[in-house]
Amino acid sequence: MMEPSFYAEIIQASLNPFVCFELVKDNNNKVIDGIYKDLNPAYECLIGMNKDALLGKKVTEISESINLKTIQFLKASEKAKKNDKTDYYFELKKQFYRIQIFSFEKEYTAISYTESTTELLQKNIAQEDLKQTENQLSLILDSTEEAICGIDLNGRCTFLNLNCMKLLGIKEESEMVGQPIFNHLIKDSLSTEETTVKQDILNKLIGKQPCQSNEIYFIRMDGTLYPVEYFVKPKTSNGTLLGGILTFADMTKRKAEQAEINHLMFHDPLTGSFNHIKFEKLKVACDNEKNLPLSIIMGDVNGLRRINQHYGHYEGDQLLKAITTILRESIPKNGYIARYGEDEFSILLPNTDSSQVSWHIEKIQDAIREYNDQISKDQAAINLALGSETKCTMDYDIQKMINKAQDYMDKQKMLNRDSMRNILLTSIKTTLLVRSKFTEEHAERLVTLSKSVGKKMKLSPCQMDELALLAELHDVGKIGIDDAILNKPGKLTDGEMAEMKKHSFIGYQIIKSIEGLADIALPILHHHERSDGKGYPDGLTRHDIPLLSRIISVVDAYDAMTQDRPYRKAMTQEEAIVEIKKNSGTQFDPEVVRFFLESIEEILKE
């Protein structure tokens, strides 16, 4: 074995520059400098300085032209294992050198310089630059939030970044490279057809045009779907199309945020139902031939402001939520509920006629009664006024339909038991009961019979309400007739009869003066008209007589015939029916009589 001095003699005699350093490290054990420990004459010639001027000096104390590169070599030695060597290339004084770095004893590093050809150096530098460029590109691709992959002209994956691997649910790039990326793209998450995404993208690439879309889904390896937005740019070299670069962005979060924005834009935050803005859009969307008959129900919460003041806004909010739940459970799935205002709701019902609307309103009212029966005394009860209207042809303007429903709703609101108007009506009814032979039982029978006929005739819910009110108030004008005439037990004289006939006009004036009851004022005025024109006060004939008046005329006559009077005994139901039939077409409207007879037949069977 040769002595160490023998190696030193060889190094000193070598024509290749050689230098040895003691490494200088910081507190983190990182190399920051080097101290010259030994060097040969060839190295002195290389840098133009003698050995005595260098030994014991730090690299950073020597000429800046060489120390920067030398420091880089020393730092590189940290990566080298003991006695391993690493090759670098270096240019100095127009000469290219192959640099070999030797690391030993952890504290020392030696550098050897070997002359090299220009071609070899340039090739190495190019390789290093390429490697550095690839590393930088890889770093950029992996740090972006977007998923990026390359494709060839057959749609096979050529590379992909980390986020693309995550999106696909793979751990190794090799799992996807060389595989068709289009197998993982579909246009619709619910589509069962073969995807057309591949052809869309390749057509654009062939035309060397960028392509983008936000309507596709990315299929992960486990079969789950992600909504993505993609952009494809053709990849060319010297004018030759090689493939494309696909960039994907996961739209899951963005779609969820957009969905939340859309929900807040078109929904009432308290009840979750549609808001007024959405209702206006639905109104336009539903206004077409295929949705006829189209109906609407308008609802107004009576006394909401008073509830908020008395019970607090929390209780008022809970009441609105309860009403929304009742409405949802009481209408068909194709109906649309909107909170139209602070205390108003609107319901659009496509393909729903007036009789179906009546049924839905009854269901709502039944649910409200059930709710009110279950609440405690400390809770506010639901009092909801409802109005509806139906359009059967496109000639009927939908806004007019809505306005009509609101008018009916307002009338219902007015008749709320807590309103001053209702107190007035109650007072009028009480006076009528006291001053005439009109009884509560008679009123109840008329209301029941009238509603039965109204249902047969498929009257709207609002007409049904008016009919029930007319049944109670049609004789209200009798409170203006003298008691002697009104309660006379025997037959009236001609003069007394003329006086009695004034009651229809008196009733008309009384009801007309009460705001919101104008629609039953005329039916009260004409409830003694006859189809043959021999009635009073105006001698109107059949279709000129208000429909509600024609109905009350038949119902009132039947009830009068089947009840005892001071001057005669009551007829049997069968006898009264015969009498009604006998006067059909003269005193009574034949159409109303037909529906009345159907109703009576059902009632008698019960």
Coordinates of C-alpha atoms in Angstrom, one line a residue:
M1 CA 0.0 0.0 0.0
M2 CA 1.4 3.4 -1.0
E3 CA 2.0 6.1 1.6
P4 CA -0.3 9.2 1.7
S5 CA 2.7 11.3 0.8
F6 CA 2.9 9.4 -2.5
Y7 CA -0.6 10.5 -3.4
A8 CA 0.3 14.1 -2.4
E9 CA 3.3 14.0 -4.8
I10 CA 1.1 12.7 -7.6
I11 CA -1.4 15.5 -7.1
Q12 CA 1.3 18.1 -6.9
A13 CA 2.8 16.8 -10.2
S14 CA -0.6 16.6 -11.9
L15 CA -1.3 18.9 -14.9
N16 CA -4.9 19.1 -13.8
P17 CA -5.8 21.8 -11.3
F18 CA -6.6 20.4 -7.8
V19 CA -7.7 22.2 -4.6
C20 CA -8.8 21.1 -1.1
F21 CA -11.1 23.1 1.3
E22 CA -12.2 22.9 4.8
L23 CA -16.0 23.6 4.8
V24 CA -17.5 26.5 6.8
K25 CA -21.1 26.0 7.9
D26 CA -23.8 28.1 9.6
N27 CA -25.8 27.3 12.7
N28 CA -28.1 25.1 10.6
N29 CA -25.1 23.0 9.4
K30 CA -25.4 24.4 5.9
V31 CA -22.2 25.2 3.9
I32 CA -21.7 28.9 3.4
D33 CA -17.9 29.1 2.6
G34 CA -14.7 27.2 2.4
I35 CA -11.1 27.7 3.6
Y36 CA -8.2 26.8 1.3
K37 CA -6.3 23.9 2.8
D38 CA -4.2 22.7 -0.1
L39 CA -3.8 23.2 -3.9
N40 CA -1.3 22.2 -6.6
P41 CA 0.7 24.3 -9.1
A42 CA -1.8 23.7 -11.9
Y43 CA -4.5 25.3 -9.7
E44 CA -2.2 28.3 -9.1
C45 CA -1.8 28.8 -12.8
L46 CA -5.6 28.4 -13.3
I47 CA -6.6 31.2 -11.1
G48 CA -3.4 33.3 -11.3
M49 CA -2.6 33.3 -7.6
N50 CA 0.2 31.5 -5.7
K51 CA -0.4 29.0 -2.9
D52 CA 0.9 31.2 -0.1
A53 CA -1.7 33.9 -0.9
L54 CA -4.6 31.4 -0.8
L55 CA -3.8 28.9 2.1
G56 CA -5.9 29.7 5.2
K57 CA -8.0 32.2 3.3
K58 CA -11.8 31.9 2.8
V59 CA -13.2 31.7 -0.7
T60 CA -15.3 34.8 -0.1
E61 CA -12.1 36.7 0.6
I62 CA -10.7 36.0 -2.9
S63 CA -11.5 37.4 -6.3
E64 CA -15.3 37.6 -6.9
S65 CA -14.9 36.3 -10.4
I66 CA -14.2 32.8 -9.1
N67 CA -15.5 32.6 -5.6
L68 CA -19.2 32.6 -6.6
K69 CA -18.9 29.4 -8.7
T70 CA -16.6 27.8 -6.2
I71 CA -19.1 28.4 -3.3
Q72 CA -21.7 26.7 -5.5
F73 CA -19.4 23.7 -5.9
L74 CA -18.8 23.6 -2.1
K75 CA -22.5 23.6 -1.4
A76 CA -23.0 20.9 -4.0
S77 CA -20.6 18.8 -2.0
E78 CA -23.2 18.5 0.8
K79 CA -25.2 16.2 -1.5
A80 CA -22.2 14.0 -2.3
K81 CA -21.5 10.9 -0.3
K82 CA -18.0 10.1 1.1
N83 CA -15.5 9.4 -1.7
D84 CA -18.3 9.9 -4.3
K85 CA -17.6 12.3 -7.1
T86 CA -20.0 14.6 -9.0
D87 CA -19.4 16.0 -12.4
Y88 CA -19.9 19.7 -13.4
Y89 CA -18.8 21.8 -16.2
F90 CA -17.1 25.2 -15.8
E91 CA -15.7 27.9 -18.1
L92 CA -12.7 29.9 -17.1
K93 CA -10.3 31.9 -19.2
K94 CA -11.9 30.7 -22.4
Q95 CA -11.2 27.1 -21.5
F96 CA -13.9 24.5 -20.5
Y97 CA -13.3 22.2 -17.6
R98 CA -14.9 19.1 -16.3
I99 CA -15.3 19.6 -12.6
Q100 CA -15.2 16.7 -10.2
I101 CA -16.1 17.2 -6.5
F102 CA -14.9 14.8 -3.8
S103 CA -16.4 14.9 -0.3
F104 CA -14.6 13.2 2.6
E105 CA -14.5 13.3 6.4
K106 CA -17.7 15.5 6.2
E107 CA -15.6 18.6 6.8
Y108 CA -13.5 18.6 3.7
T109 CA -14.1 18.9 0.0
A110 CA -11.7 18.6 -2.9
I111 CA -12.2 19.9 -6.4
S112 CA -10.4 18.6 -9.5
Y113 CA -10.5 20.4 -12.9
T114 CA -10.0 18.5 -16.2
E115 CA -9.9 20.3 -19.5
S116 CA -12.8 19.4 -21.8
T117 CA -13.9 20.1 -25.4
T118 CA -16.4 22.9 -26.1
E119 CA -18.9 20.4 -27.7
L120 CA -19.0 18.2 -24.6
L121 CA -19.4 21.2 -22.4
Q122 CA -22.2 22.7 -24.5
K123 CA -24.0 19.4 -24.6
N124 CA -23.8 19.1 -20.8
I125 CA -24.9 22.6 -20.3
A126 CA -27.9 22.0 -22.6
Q127 CA -28.8 18.9 -20.7
E128 CA -28.6 20.8 -17.4
D129 CA -30.7 23.7 -18.8
L130 CA -33.3 21.2 -20.1
K131 CA -33.4 19.4 -16.8
Q132 CA -33.7 22.7 -14.9
T133 CA -36.5 23.9 -17.3
E134 CA -38.4 20.6 -16.8
N135 CA -38.0 20.9 -13.1
Q136 CA -39.3 24.5 -13.2
L137 CA -42.2 23.5 -15.4
S138 CA -43.1 20.5 -13.2
L139 CA -42.9 22.8 -10.2
I140 CA -45.2 25.3 -11.8
L141 CA -47.7 22.6 -13.1
D142 CA -47.8 21.0 -9.7
S143 CA -48.3 24.2 -7.8
T144 CA -51.3 25.4 -9.8
E145 CA -54.8 24.8 -8.5
E146 CA -55.9 23.6 -11.9
A147 CA -55.7 20.1 -13.2
I148 CA -53.5 19.9 -16.3
C149 CA -52.8 17.1 -18.7
G150 CA -51.5 16.7 -22.2
I151 CA -53.2 14.6 -25.0
D152 CA -52.1 13.3 -28.3
L153 CA -54.3 13.3 -31.5
N154 CA -55.9 10.1 -30.3
G155 CA -56.9 11.6 -27.0
R156 CA -54.4 9.6 -25.0
C157 CA -52.8 11.2 -22.0
T158 CA -49.2 12.2 -22.4
F159 CA -48.6 13.8 -19.0
L160 CA -50.6 15.2 -16.0
N161 CA -49.9 17.3 -13.0
L162 CA -50.5 16.5 -9.3
N163 CA -53.9 18.2 -9.2
C164 CA -55.1 16.2 -12.3
M165 CA -53.9 13.0 -10.5
K166 CA -55.9 14.1 -7.4
L167 CA -59.0 14.9 -9.5
L168 CA -58.8 11.5 -11.1
G169 CA -58.1 9.7 -7.8
I170 CA -54.7 8.1 -8.9
K171 CA -51.4 8.0 -7.1
E172 CA -49.0 7.4 -9.9
E173 CA -48.7 9.3 -13.2
S174 CA -48.1 5.9 -15.0
E175 CA -51.7 4.9 -14.2
M176 CA -53.0 7.5 -16.7
V177 CA -50.2 8.2 -19.2
G178 CA -50.9 6.4 -22.5
Q179 CA -54.6 5.9 -21.5
P180 CA -57.6 7.7 -23.2
I181 CA -58.5 10.7 -21.1
F182 CA -61.9 11.1 -22.8
N183 CA -63.2 8.0 -21.0
H184 CA -63.3 10.3 -17.9
L185 CA -65.3 13.1 -19.5
I186 CA -69.1 13.2 -20.0
K187 CA -71.4 16.1 -20.8
D188 CA -74.1 15.5 -18.3
S189 CA -73.9 13.7 -14.9
L190 CA -77.3 12.0 -15.7
S191 CA -76.5 11.1 -19.3
T192 CA -76.5 7.5 -20.3
E193 CA -75.4 8.1 -23.8
E194 CA -71.9 7.9 -25.1
T195 CA -69.9 11.0 -24.5
T196 CA -69.4 13.5 -27.4
V197 CA -66.8 15.4 -25.6
K198 CA -64.0 13.6 -27.4
Q199 CA -65.2 14.5 -30.8
D200 CA -65.9 18.1 -29.7
I201 CA -62.4 18.6 -28.5
L202 CA -60.6 16.8 -31.3
N203 CA -62.5 18.7 -33.9
K204 CA -61.3 21.9 -32.4
L205 CA -57.7 20.6 -32.1
I206 CA -57.7 19.6 -35.8
G207 CA -58.8 23.1 -36.6
K208 CA -56.1 24.4 -34.3
Q209 CA -58.7 26.3 -32.4
P210 CA -58.9 26.7 -28.6
C211 CA -61.9 25.0 -27.0
Q212 CA -63.6 25.4 -23.7
S213 CA -66.8 24.4 -21.8
N214 CA -68.3 24.5 -18.3
E215 CA -70.9 21.8 -18.9
I216 CA -69.0 18.5 -18.4
Y217 CA -68.2 16.1 -15.6
F218 CA -64.9 14.4 -14.7
I219 CA -65.2 10.8 -13.7
R220 CA -62.9 9.7 -11.0
M221 CA -61.4 6.2 -10.9
D222 CA -63.9 5.3 -8.2
G223 CA -66.8 6.3 -10.4
T224 CA -67.7 9.6 -8.6
L225 CA -68.4 12.7 -10.6
Y226 CA -67.0 16.2 -10.4
P227 CA -68.4 19.1 -12.4
V228 CA -65.5 20.8 -14.2
E229 CA -64.7 23.7 -16.5
Y230 CA -62.1 22.9 -19.1
F231 CA -60.0 24.7 -21.6
V232 CA -58.1 23.0 -24.5
K233 CA -55.3 24.6 -26.4
P234 CA -53.7 23.0 -29.5
K235 CA -50.0 21.9 -29.1
T236 CA -47.9 22.4 -32.2
S237 CA -44.3 22.2 -33.2
N238 CA -43.0 23.9 -36.4
G239 CA -46.6 24.2 -37.6
T240 CA -47.3 20.5 -37.0
L241 CA -50.2 19.6 -34.6
L242 CA -49.0 17.2 -31.9
G243 CA -52.1 17.2 -29.6
G244 CA -53.4 19.5 -27.0
I245 CA -53.1 20.8 -23.4
L246 CA -56.3 20.3 -21.3
T247 CA -56.8 22.5 -18.3
F248 CA -59.5 21.5 -15.8
A249 CA -61.0 23.4 -12.8
D250 CA -63.1 21.6 -10.3
M251 CA -66.4 23.5 -10.2
T252 CA -67.9 21.7 -7.2
K253 CA -67.4 24.5 -4.8
R254 CA -68.2 27.2 -7.4
K255 CA -71.4 25.4 -8.4
A256 CA -72.4 25.1 -4.7
E257 CA -71.8 28.8 -4.1
Q258 CA -73.7 29.7 -7.2
A259 CA -76.5 27.4 -6.2
E260 CA -76.6 29.2 -2.8
I261 CA -76.6 32.6 -4.5
N262 CA -79.4 31.5 -6.8
H263 CA -81.4 30.1 -3.8
L264 CA -81.0 33.3 -1.9
M265 CA -81.9 35.4 -4.9
F266 CA -85.2 33.5 -5.6
H267 CA -86.2 32.2 -2.1
D268 CA -87.6 33.7 1.0
P269 CA -84.9 33.2 3.7
L270 CA -87.5 32.7 6.5
T271 CA -89.9 30.2 5.0
G272 CA -87.8 28.7 2.2
S273 CA -90.6 29.3 -0.3
F274 CA -90.1 31.3 -3.5
N275 CA -90.0 35.1 -3.2
H276 CA -91.8 37.8 -5.1
I277 CA -89.0 38.0 -7.7
K278 CA -89.3 34.3 -8.5
F279 CA -93.1 34.5 -8.5
E280 CA -92.9 37.1 -11.2
K281 CA -90.8 34.8 -13.3
L282 CA -93.0 31.8 -12.6
K283 CA -96.1 33.9 -13.5
V284 CA -94.6 34.4 -17.0
A285 CA -93.3 30.9 -17.4
C286 CA -96.7 29.3 -16.4
D287 CA -98.8 31.6 -18.6
N288 CA -99.1 29.3 -21.6
E289 CA -101.6 26.9 -23.3
K290 CA -100.2 23.7 -21.8
N291 CA -100.9 24.9 -18.2
L292 CA -104.5 25.7 -18.8
P293 CA -106.7 25.8 -16.8
L294 CA -104.3 27.9 -14.6
S295 CA -105.3 28.9 -11.1
I296 CA -104.0 31.0 -8.4
I297 CA -104.6 31.2 -4.7
M298 CA -103.7 34.4 -2.8
G299 CA -103.4 34.3 1.0
D300 CA -103.1 37.0 3.5
V301 CA -102.2 36.5 7.2
N302 CA -104.7 38.4 9.3
G303 CA -103.2 40.3 12.2
L304 CA -99.5 39.5 11.6
R305 CA -98.4 42.9 12.8
R306 CA -100.5 42.6 16.0
I307 CA -99.0 39.1 16.6
N308 CA -95.5 40.5 16.2
Q309 CA -96.3 43.3 18.7
H310 CA -98.0 41.1 21.2
Y311 CA -96.1 37.8 21.0
G312 CA -92.8 39.0 19.5
H313 CA -91.3 38.6 16.0
Y314 CA -90.1 35.1 16.8
E315 CA -93.6 33.9 17.3
G316 CA -94.7 35.7 14.1
D317 CA -91.9 34.0 12.2
Q318 CA -92.9 30.6 13.5
L319 CA -96.4 31.3 12.4
L320 CA -95.3 32.1 8.9
K321 CA -93.2 28.9 8.8
A322 CA -96.3 26.9 10.0
I323 CA -98.4 28.4 7.3
T324 CA -95.8 27.6 4.6
T325 CA -95.8 23.9 5.8
I326 CA -99.6 23.7 5.6
L327 CA -99.6 25.2 2.1
R328 CA -96.9 22.8 0.9
E329 CA -98.8 19.8 2.3
S330 CA -102.1 21.0 0.9
I331 CA -101.3 21.6 -2.8
P332 CA -100.1 19.3 -5.6
K333 CA -96.4 18.8 -6.3
N334 CA -96.7 20.8 -9.6
G335 CA -97.9 23.9 -7.6
Y336 CA -95.6 26.8 -6.8
I337 CA -95.7 28.6 -3.4
A338 CA -94.2 32.1 -3.0
R339 CA -94.1 34.5 -0.1
Y340 CA -95.6 37.4 -2.1
G341 CA -95.2 40.0 0.6
E342 CA -94.6 40.4 4.3
D343 CA -97.9 38.7 5.2
E344 CA -99.0 37.5 1.8
F345 CA -98.6 34.2 0.0
S346 CA -99.3 33.2 -3.6
I347 CA -99.8 29.8 -5.1
L348 CA -99.7 29.1 -8.8
L349 CA -101.5 25.9 -9.8
P350 CA -101.1 24.7 -13.4
N351 CA -103.7 22.4 -14.9
T352 CA -106.1 23.1 -12.0
D353 CA -109.7 24.1 -12.5
S354 CA -111.9 26.1 -10.1
S355 CA -113.5 23.0 -8.5
Q356 CA -110.0 21.6 -7.8
V357 CA -109.0 24.9 -6.3
S358 CA -112.0 24.8 -4.0
W359 CA -110.9 21.4 -2.8
H360 CA -107.3 22.6 -2.1
I361 CA -108.6 25.7 -0.2
E362 CA -110.8 23.4 1.9
K363 CA -107.8 21.2 2.6
I364 CA -105.8 24.3 3.6
Q365 CA -108.6 25.5 5.9
D366 CA -109.0 22.1 7.5
A367 CA -105.3 22.0 8.2
I368 CA -105.4 25.5 9.7
R369 CA -108.3 24.4 12.0
E370 CA -106.4 21.3 13.1
Y371 CA -103.3 23.4 13.8
N372 CA -105.2 26.0 15.8
D373 CA -106.9 23.2 17.8
Q374 CA -103.5 21.8 18.9
I375 CA -101.7 25.0 19.9
S376 CA -101.5 26.3 23.5
K377 CA -103.1 29.5 24.7
D378 CA -99.7 31.2 24.6
Q379 CA -99.3 30.7 20.9
A380 CA -100.8 32.7 18.1
A381 CA -103.5 31.1 16.0
I382 CA -103.4 31.1 12.2
N383 CA -106.0 33.3 10.5
L384 CA -105.5 33.2 6.8
A385 CA -107.7 34.9 4.3
L386 CA -107.8 33.2 0.9
G387 CA -108.9 34.2 -2.5
S388 CA -108.6 32.4 -5.8
E389 CA -109.2 32.8 -9.5
T390 CA -108.9 30.5 -12.6
K391 CA -108.1 31.3 -16.2
C392 CA -109.3 28.8 -18.8
T393 CA -108.3 30.7 -22.0
M394 CA -105.2 32.6 -23.0
D395 CA -107.4 35.7 -23.6
Y396 CA -107.7 36.2 -19.9
D397 CA -104.7 38.3 -18.8
I398 CA -102.8 36.6 -16.0
Q399 CA -102.3 39.9 -14.1
K400 CA -106.1 40.5 -14.2
M401 CA -106.5 37.0 -12.8
I402 CA -104.1 37.7 -10.0
N403 CA -105.8 41.0 -9.2
K404 CA -109.2 39.3 -9.1
A405 CA -107.8 36.7 -6.7
Q406 CA -106.5 39.5 -4.5
D407 CA -109.9 41.2 -4.5
Y408 CA -111.5 38.0 -3.3
M409 CA -108.8 37.6 -0.7
D410 CA -109.3 41.2 0.5
K411 CA -113.0 40.4 1.0
Q412 CA -112.2 37.4 3.1
K413 CA -109.8 39.5 5.1
M414 CA -112.5 42.0 5.7
L415 CA -114.8 39.3 6.9
N416 CA -112.3 38.3 9.6
R417 CA -114.2 38.0 12.9
D418 CA -111.9 40.6 14.4
S419 CA -112.6 43.3 11.8
M420 CA -114.9 46.2 12.4
R421 CA -116.8 45.4 9.2
N422 CA -117.6 42.0 10.5
I423 CA -118.8 43.4 13.8
L424 CA -121.1 45.6 11.7
L425 CA -122.4 42.6 9.8
T426 CA -122.9 40.6 12.9
S427 CA -124.9 43.5 14.3
I428 CA -127.0 43.6 11.1
K429 CA -127.7 39.8 11.2
T430 CA -128.7 40.0 14.9
T431 CA -131.1 42.9 14.2
L432 CA -132.6 40.8 11.3
L433 CA -133.1 37.8 13.5
V434 CA -134.8 39.9 16.2
R435 CA -137.1 41.9 13.9
S436 CA -138.3 39.2 11.5
K437 CA -139.2 35.5 11.3
F438 CA -135.7 34.9 9.8
T439 CA -134.0 32.4 12.1
E440 CA -130.4 31.1 12.5
E441 CA -131.6 27.6 11.5
H442 CA -133.1 29.0 8.3
A443 CA -129.8 30.8 7.5
E444 CA -127.8 27.7 8.2
R445 CA -130.1 25.6 5.9
L446 CA -129.8 28.2 3.1
V447 CA -126.0 28.3 3.4
T448 CA -125.8 24.5 3.3
L449 CA -128.1 24.1 0.3
S450 CA -126.6 27.0 -1.5
K451 CA -123.1 25.6 -1.2
S452 CA -124.3 22.2 -2.3
V453 CA -125.7 23.7 -5.5
G454 CA -122.6 25.9 -6.0
K455 CA -120.3 22.9 -5.9
K456 CA -122.5 21.2 -8.5
M457 CA -122.2 24.2 -10.7
K458 CA -118.4 24.4 -10.1
L459 CA -118.4 27.9 -8.8
S460 CA -115.1 29.4 -7.8
P461 CA -114.1 29.5 -4.1
C462 CA -114.8 33.2 -4.1
Q463 CA -118.3 32.8 -5.6
M464 CA -118.9 30.1 -3.0
D465 CA -118.0 32.5 -0.3
E466 CA -120.3 35.2 -1.8
L467 CA -123.1 32.7 -2.1
A468 CA -122.8 31.7 1.5
L469 CA -122.8 35.4 2.6
L470 CA -125.8 36.1 0.3
A471 CA -127.7 33.2 1.9
E472 CA -127.3 34.9 5.3
L473 CA -128.0 38.5 4.1
H474 CA -130.4 38.3 1.1
D475 CA -133.3 39.5 3.3
V476 CA -131.3 42.1 5.3
G477 CA -133.5 44.9 3.9
K478 CA -136.4 43.6 6.0
I479 CA -135.0 45.5 9.0
G480 CA -136.2 48.6 7.2
I481 CA -139.8 47.4 6.9
D482 CA -142.5 48.3 9.5
D483 CA -142.9 45.6 12.2
A484 CA -146.6 45.4 11.7
I485 CA -146.1 44.4 8.1
L486 CA -143.1 42.3 8.7
N487 CA -144.7 40.1 11.4
K488 CA -148.3 40.2 10.2
P489 CA -149.7 36.6 10.6
G490 CA -152.2 36.8 7.7
K491 CA -152.0 37.6 4.1
L492 CA -150.7 41.1 3.2
T493 CA -152.8 43.7 1.4
D494 CA -151.6 45.0 -2.0
G495 CA -150.3 48.2 -0.3
E496 CA -148.5 46.1 2.4
M497 CA -147.1 43.9 -0.3
A498 CA -145.8 46.9 -2.2
E499 CA -144.1 48.1 1.0
M500 CA -142.7 44.6 1.6
K501 CA -141.2 44.5 -1.9
K502 CA -139.0 47.5 -1.0
H503 CA -136.9 45.2 1.3
S504 CA -134.7 44.1 -1.6
F505 CA -133.8 47.7 -2.5
I506 CA -133.3 48.6 1.2
G507 CA -131.0 45.6 1.5
Y508 CA -129.1 46.6 -1.6
Q509 CA -128.4 50.1 -0.2
I510 CA -127.3 48.7 3.2
I511 CA -124.8 46.2 1.8
K512 CA -123.6 48.5 -0.9
S513 CA -122.6 51.0 1.8
I514 CA -120.3 48.5 3.4
E515 CA -116.9 48.5 1.8
G516 CA -116.0 45.3 0.1
L517 CA -119.5 43.8 -0.2
A518 CA -120.5 45.4 -3.4
D519 CA -120.4 42.1 -5.2
I520 CA -123.4 40.7 -3.2
A521 CA -125.3 44.0 -3.3
L522 CA -126.8 43.4 -6.8
P523 CA -127.7 39.7 -6.0
I524 CA -129.6 41.0 -3.0
L525 CA -131.4 43.6 -5.1
H526 CA -132.5 41.0 -7.6
H527 CA -133.1 37.8 -5.5
H528 CA -136.9 38.1 -6.2
E529 CA -136.6 38.4 -10.0
R530 CA -138.2 35.6 -12.1
S531 CA -136.9 33.9 -15.2
D532 CA -140.1 34.9 -17.0
G533 CA -139.6 38.6 -16.2
K534 CA -142.5 38.8 -13.7
G535 CA -140.4 39.3 -10.7
Y536 CA -139.3 42.5 -8.9
P537 CA -137.9 45.2 -8.6
D538 CA -136.8 45.4 -12.3
G539 CA -138.6 42.6 -14.1
L540 CA -135.3 41.0 -15.3
T541 CA -135.4 37.8 -17.3
R542 CA -133.3 34.6 -16.9
H543 CA -129.6 35.4 -17.8
D544 CA -130.0 39.1 -17.0
I545 CA -130.5 38.1 -13.4
P546 CA -127.3 37.6 -11.4
L547 CA -126.4 33.9 -11.1
L548 CA -126.2 34.0 -7.3
S549 CA -129.7 35.6 -7.2
R550 CA -131.0 32.7 -9.3
I551 CA -129.5 30.2 -7.0
I552 CA -130.9 31.8 -3.8
S553 CA -134.3 32.1 -5.4
V554 CA -134.6 28.3 -5.8
V555 CA -133.0 27.5 -2.4
D556 CA -135.0 30.0 -0.4
A557 CA -138.3 28.9 -2.0
Y558 CA -137.6 25.2 -1.3
D559 CA -136.8 26.0 2.4
A560 CA -139.9 28.2 2.8
M561 CA -142.1 25.5 1.4
T562 CA -140.7 22.8 3.7
Q563 CA -141.2 24.9 6.9
D564 CA -144.4 25.7 8.8
R565 CA -145.9 29.2 8.4
P566 CA -148.7 30.8 10.6
Y567 CA -151.0 30.6 7.6
R568 CA -150.1 27.1 6.3
K569 CA -148.5 23.8 7.1
A570 CA -145.2 22.8 5.7
M571 CA -145.0 20.7 2.5
T572 CA -143.1 17.4 2.4
Q573 CA -139.8 17.4 0.7
E574 CA -141.2 15.5 -2.2
E575 CA -144.1 18.0 -2.6
A576 CA -141.7 20.9 -2.6
I577 CA -139.5 19.2 -5.2
V578 CA -142.6 18.8 -7.4
E579 CA -143.4 22.5 -7.0
I580 CA -139.8 23.5 -7.9
K581 CA -140.0 21.4 -11.1
K582 CA -143.4 22.8 -11.9
N583 CA -142.0 26.4 -11.8
S584 CA -138.8 25.6 -13.7
G585 CA -138.5 28.0 -16.6
T586 CA -141.1 30.5 -15.3
Q587 CA -140.1 31.4 -11.7
F588 CA -136.9 29.6 -11.6
D589 CA -133.8 29.2 -13.9
P590 CA -134.0 25.7 -15.4
E591 CA -130.3 25.2 -15.2
V592 CA -130.2 26.1 -11.5
V593 CA -133.1 23.8 -10.9
R594 CA -131.3 20.9 -12.5
F595 CA -128.3 21.3 -10.3
F596 CA -130.5 21.9 -7.3
L597 CA -132.4 18.7 -7.8
E598 CA -129.1 16.8 -8.1
S599 CA -128.0 18.3 -4.8
I600 CA -131.3 17.5 -3.0
E601 CA -131.2 14.0 -4.2
E602 CA -127.7 13.5 -2.7
I603 CA -128.8 15.2 0.6
L604 CA -131.9 13.0 0.8
K605 CA -129.8 9.9 0.3
E606 CA -127.6 10.9 3.3

